[in-house]
Coordinates of C-alpha atoms in Angstrom, one line a residue:
M936 CA 141.9 71.9 106.7
T937 CA 141.2 75.6 107.2
R938 CA 137.7 76.4 105.4
R939 CA 138.2 79.3 102.9
G940 CA 136.0 81.6 100.5
I941 CA 133.0 84.2 100.8
Y942 CA 129.5 84.4 101.7
W943 CA 128.0 87.3 99.8
I944 CA 125.5 89.3 102.1
A945 CA 123.4 91.1 99.4
S946 CA 120.5 93.4 98.8
Y947 CA 119.5 96.5 97.0
P948 CA 120.0 99.4 99.2
K949 CA 117.6 100.1 102.2
S950 CA 116.3 96.4 102.0
G951 CA 117.5 95.2 105.4
N952 CA 121.3 94.5 105.0
T953 CA 122.4 96.4 107.7
W954 CA 119.9 94.7 110.0
V955 CA 121.2 91.3 108.8
R956 CA 124.7 92.2 109.3
C957 CA 123.9 93.1 113.0
L958 CA 122.3 89.8 113.6
I959 CA 125.4 88.3 112.0
A960 CA 127.7 90.2 114.4
S961 CA 125.6 89.4 117.4
L962 CA 125.5 85.6 116.5
L963 CA 129.1 85.7 116.2
S964 CA 129.6 86.9 119.6
G965 CA 127.0 84.4 121.2
G966 CA 123.9 87.0 121.0
A967 CA 126.0 89.9 122.5
S968 CA 124.7 93.4 121.9
V969 CA 125.9 95.1 118.6
R970 CA 128.5 97.9 118.4
L971 CA 127.8 99.6 115.2
D972 CA 131.3 101.3 115.2
R973 CA 132.7 97.7 114.9
L974 CA 130.0 96.0 112.3
V975 CA 132.5 96.2 109.6
D976 CA 134.7 93.8 111.3
A977 CA 132.0 91.4 111.1
V978 CA 130.8 91.8 107.6
P979 CA 133.0 94.4 105.7
S980 CA 131.8 95.8 102.3
S981 CA 133.2 94.7 99.2
A982 CA 133.6 98.2 97.7
P983 CA 136.1 100.3 99.6
R984 CA 138.8 101.6 97.4
A985 CA 141.5 101.4 100.1
W986 CA 140.5 97.7 101.0
I987 CA 140.8 96.5 97.4
E988 CA 144.1 98.2 96.7
A989 CA 145.5 96.8 99.9
S990 CA 144.3 93.3 98.9
I991 CA 146.1 93.2 95.7
D992 CA 148.5 96.0 96.3
I993 CA 147.7 98.2 93.5
D994 CA 147.2 101.9 93.3
S995 CA 143.8 102.5 91.5
A996 CA 144.1 106.3 91.3
D997 CA 144.3 106.3 87.3
M998 CA 142.2 103.3 86.7
L999 CA 139.1 103.5 84.5
G1000 CA 135.7 101.7 85.2
G1001 CA 136.6 98.3 83.4
E1002 CA 140.0 98.3 85.1
L1003 CA 138.6 99.1 88.7
R1004 CA 136.0 96.3 88.0
A1005 CA 138.6 93.6 87.1
M1006 CA 140.8 94.9 90.0
R1007 CA 137.9 94.3 92.3
A1008 CA 137.1 91.0 91.2
Q1009 CA 140.6 90.0 91.7
A1010 CA 140.4 91.3 95.1
H1011 CA 137.4 89.0 95.8
R1012 CA 139.5 85.9 94.4
D1013 CA 142.4 86.9 96.6
E1014 CA 140.5 87.4 99.8
G1015 CA 138.3 84.2 99.1
S1016 CA 141.4 82.2 98.8
R1017 CA 143.0 83.3 102.0
R1018 CA 140.4 83.0 104.7
L1019 CA 136.6 82.6 105.5
C1020 CA 134.8 85.8 105.5
M1021 CA 131.4 87.5 104.7
L1022 CA 131.1 90.6 102.6
K1023 CA 128.4 93.1 102.0
V1024 CA 127.2 93.8 98.7
H1025 CA 124.8 96.3 97.0
D1026 CA 126.0 95.7 93.2
R1027 CA 123.6 93.7 91.0
C1028 CA 125.0 90.1 90.6
D1029 CA 127.3 89.8 87.6
A1030 CA 129.4 86.8 87.3
D1031 CA 132.5 88.3 86.6
L1032 CA 132.4 90.3 89.8
F1033 CA 131.4 87.5 92.3
P1034 CA 133.7 84.5 91.4
Q1035 CA 132.0 81.1 91.9
E1036 CA 135.3 79.7 92.6
V1037 CA 135.9 81.4 96.0
S1038 CA 132.0 81.6 96.7
L1039 CA 130.5 79.5 99.7
G1040 CA 127.0 81.0 99.1
S1041 CA 124.8 84.0 98.7
V1042 CA 122.4 85.5 101.2
Y1043 CA 120.1 87.9 99.6
I1044 CA 117.6 90.2 101.3
V1045 CA 114.6 91.4 99.5
R1046 CA 112.0 94.0 100.3
D1047 CA 109.0 95.3 98.9
P1048 CA 110.1 98.3 96.5
R1049 CA 107.1 100.4 97.8
D1050 CA 109.0 100.5 101.2
V1051 CA 112.3 100.7 99.6
A1052 CA 111.5 103.8 97.8
P1053 CA 110.7 106.3 100.6
S1054 CA 113.4 104.8 102.9
W1055 CA 115.9 105.1 100.2
A1056 CA 114.5 108.6 99.6
D1057 CA 115.1 109.7 103.2
H1058 CA 118.7 108.1 103.2
M1059 CA 119.8 109.8 100.1
G1060 CA 118.2 113.4 100.8
V1061 CA 116.2 113.3 97.5
D1062 CA 112.4 113.5 97.1
V1063 CA 110.5 110.0 96.6
D1064 CA 109.9 110.5 92.9
T1065 CA 113.5 111.0 92.2
A1066 CA 114.2 107.6 94.4
I1067 CA 111.3 105.9 92.1
A1068 CA 113.0 107.1 89.1
R1069 CA 116.5 105.8 90.2
M1070 CA 115.0 102.2 91.1
A1071 CA 113.8 101.8 87.7
D1072 CA 117.2 103.0 86.0
G1073 CA 118.7 99.6 84.7
E1074 CA 122.3 101.3 84.5
W1075 CA 122.0 103.3 87.9
T1076 CA 125.6 103.2 89.3
V1077 CA 127.0 104.9 92.4
G1078 CA 130.5 105.8 93.4
R1079 CA 131.6 107.7 90.2
G1080 CA 131.7 111.1 91.8
I1081 CA 134.7 112.9 92.5
S1082 CA 134.4 112.5 96.2
S1083 CA 133.3 108.9 96.1
L1084 CA 136.6 108.1 94.3
R1085 CA 138.6 108.6 97.3
L1086 CA 136.2 106.1 99.4
Q1087 CA 134.8 103.6 97.1
V1088 CA 134.8 102.0 93.5
P1089 CA 131.7 102.4 91.4
Q1090 CA 128.9 100.0 92.2
R1091 CA 126.1 99.1 89.7
Y1092 CA 122.8 98.9 91.1
G1093 CA 120.6 98.7 88.1
S1094 CA 116.9 98.6 88.6
W1095 CA 115.2 97.1 91.6
S1096 CA 113.7 94.3 89.4
G1097 CA 117.2 93.5 87.5
H1098 CA 118.9 93.6 90.7
V1099 CA 116.5 91.0 92.5
V1100 CA 116.4 88.9 89.4
S1101 CA 120.3 88.8 89.0
W1102 CA 120.7 87.4 92.8
L1103 CA 117.6 85.1 92.5
D1104 CA 118.7 83.6 89.3
C1105 CA 122.6 83.9 88.9
A1106 CA 123.9 84.2 92.4
P1107 CA 126.8 81.9 93.5
A1108 CA 125.2 78.8 95.0
P1109 CA 124.0 77.8 97.4
R1110 CA 121.3 80.5 97.9
L1111 CA 119.4 81.8 100.7
L1112 CA 116.5 84.2 100.2
L1113 CA 115.5 86.4 103.4
R1114 CA 112.5 88.5 103.2
Y1115 CA 112.5 91.6 105.2
E1116 CA 108.9 91.2 105.9
M1117 CA 109.4 87.7 107.3
L1118 CA 112.5 88.9 109.5
Q1119 CA 109.8 90.9 111.1
A1120 CA 107.1 88.5 111.5
D1121 CA 109.3 85.6 112.7
P1122 CA 112.7 87.1 113.6
A1123 CA 113.6 83.9 115.5
G1124 CA 112.7 81.8 112.6
E1125 CA 114.4 83.8 110.0
T1126 CA 117.6 84.4 112.2
T1127 CA 117.8 80.7 112.8
R1128 CA 117.7 80.0 108.9
L1129 CA 120.4 82.5 108.4
A1130 CA 122.4 81.2 111.1
R1131 CA 122.4 77.7 109.8
F1132 CA 123.0 78.7 106.2
L1133 CA 126.3 80.4 107.5
G1134 CA 127.3 77.8 109.8
L1135 CA 126.8 80.5 113.1
P1136 CA 125.5 79.4 116.3
A1137 CA 122.0 78.5 115.9
D1138 CA 120.8 77.3 119.2
A1139 CA 117.5 78.8 120.4
D1140 CA 119.2 80.6 123.4
C1141 CA 121.9 82.4 121.2
V1142 CA 119.4 83.2 118.4
A1143 CA 117.0 84.7 121.0
R1144 CA 119.7 86.7 122.6
A1145 CA 120.7 88.0 119.0
V1146 CA 117.2 88.9 118.0
Q1147 CA 116.6 90.9 121.4
A1148 CA 120.0 92.6 120.7
C1149 CA 118.9 93.6 117.2
D1150 CA 115.6 94.7 117.7
F1151 CA 114.9 97.9 115.8
G1152 CA 114.5 99.9 118.7
T1153 CA 117.5 98.8 120.3
L1154 CA 119.6 99.8 117.3
R1155 CA 118.0 102.9 117.1
D1156 CA 118.9 103.6 120.7
I1157 CA 122.4 102.6 119.9
E1158 CA 122.7 104.9 117.1
E1159 CA 121.4 107.9 119.2
R1160 CA 123.9 107.3 121.9
E1161 CA 127.2 106.2 119.5
G1162 CA 126.1 107.3 116.1
F1163 CA 126.7 105.3 112.9
V1164 CA 129.2 105.9 110.3
E1165 CA 126.7 104.6 107.7
R1166 CA 124.3 107.5 108.4
Q1167 CA 124.3 110.0 105.5
K1168 CA 125.3 113.7 106.2
G1169 CA 122.1 115.6 107.0
Q1170 CA 120.0 112.3 107.6
P1171 CA 118.4 112.6 111.1
R1172 CA 119.1 109.0 111.8
F1173 CA 119.8 105.7 109.9
F1174 CA 117.4 103.4 111.6
R1175 CA 114.1 104.9 111.1
Q1176 CA 110.7 103.1 111.1
G1177 CA 111.9 99.7 110.2
R1178 CA 108.2 98.9 109.4
S1179 CA 106.5 96.9 106.6
G1180 CA 103.6 98.5 104.6
A1181 CA 104.5 102.0 105.7
W1182 CA 104.3 102.8 102.0
R1183 CA 100.6 102.9 102.4
T1184 CA 100.9 106.3 104.1
A1185 CA 104.3 107.3 102.8
L1186 CA 103.4 107.2 99.1
Q1187 CA 100.8 109.0 96.8
P1188 CA 98.6 106.7 94.5
G1189 CA 100.5 107.7 91.4
Q1190 CA 103.9 106.7 93.1
V1191 CA 102.3 103.3 94.1
D1192 CA 101.3 102.9 90.2
R1193 CA 104.7 104.0 88.9
I1194 CA 106.4 101.4 91.0
V1195 CA 104.1 98.4 90.1
E1196 CA 104.4 99.4 86.5
A1197 CA 108.0 99.2 86.5
H1198 CA 108.5 96.2 89.0
G1199 CA 105.2 94.3 88.6
A1200 CA 106.7 91.1 87.2
V1201 CA 108.9 90.7 89.8
M1202 CA 106.8 91.9 92.5
R1203 CA 104.3 89.2 91.5
R1204 CA 106.8 86.6 91.4
L1205 CA 107.7 87.7 95.1
G1206 CA 104.1 87.9 96.0
Y1207 CA 104.3 91.6 96.7
V1208 CA 101.6 92.8 94.0
A1209 CA 98.8 91.2 95.5
D1210 CA 98.8 93.7 98.4
A1211 CA 98.6 96.5 96.0
L1212 CA 95.5 95.4 94.3

């Protein structure tokens, strides 16, 4: 019997989702180098309007938020019933949007919010204070602007804390938690965990090739030569530093305090706060 269903590759923005998708793409090709322009073939997004409309053969032009959400959930059901796939997700985890009946499991990538804030600010072309404020907004939703309506349906990120808790506690099971910091510290070990969870080639040679192919410097060089569609207009590069702990020089003390005040409980749960004290 052909296996069908969806693995959700989820994270808050700027937490390592693209890096993990690159690793998946490389593993799928035996550890080959990554083509950034074909990344969507390995792990497409779950939010493009055109894909959702094509999946269920409905024009969404006049639909409102609730109707769009129901349409997207139905597209997930249809896609998961047709084939085995992995979908990129930045939404917080709400059960109605990610149906358990077509879910094979969830990979959740988490990163210290103090490192997320300056990275997100750079990506969106806003100042760090604005990024910090948005990360604390439990109703933060993207994709509602006029230009976005032609491309993606609305996605509710919510706050960093709410997003993390939703995926850790409510995501379709089984669940795999990947920490950005551990991916850096032990890329081979963490990539092996990822490969085994997704049923991808996990032998040592393939994993080693994938890790090398997805080294941050290598990905940055590929972007420099070929560009990358996920880079925002005006953003110098998508792949920036890729370092853990860069917040220590990127943030002012008051900014660090605001992040810890807003997200301290979840940071303690994940072991991040101890580094700030």
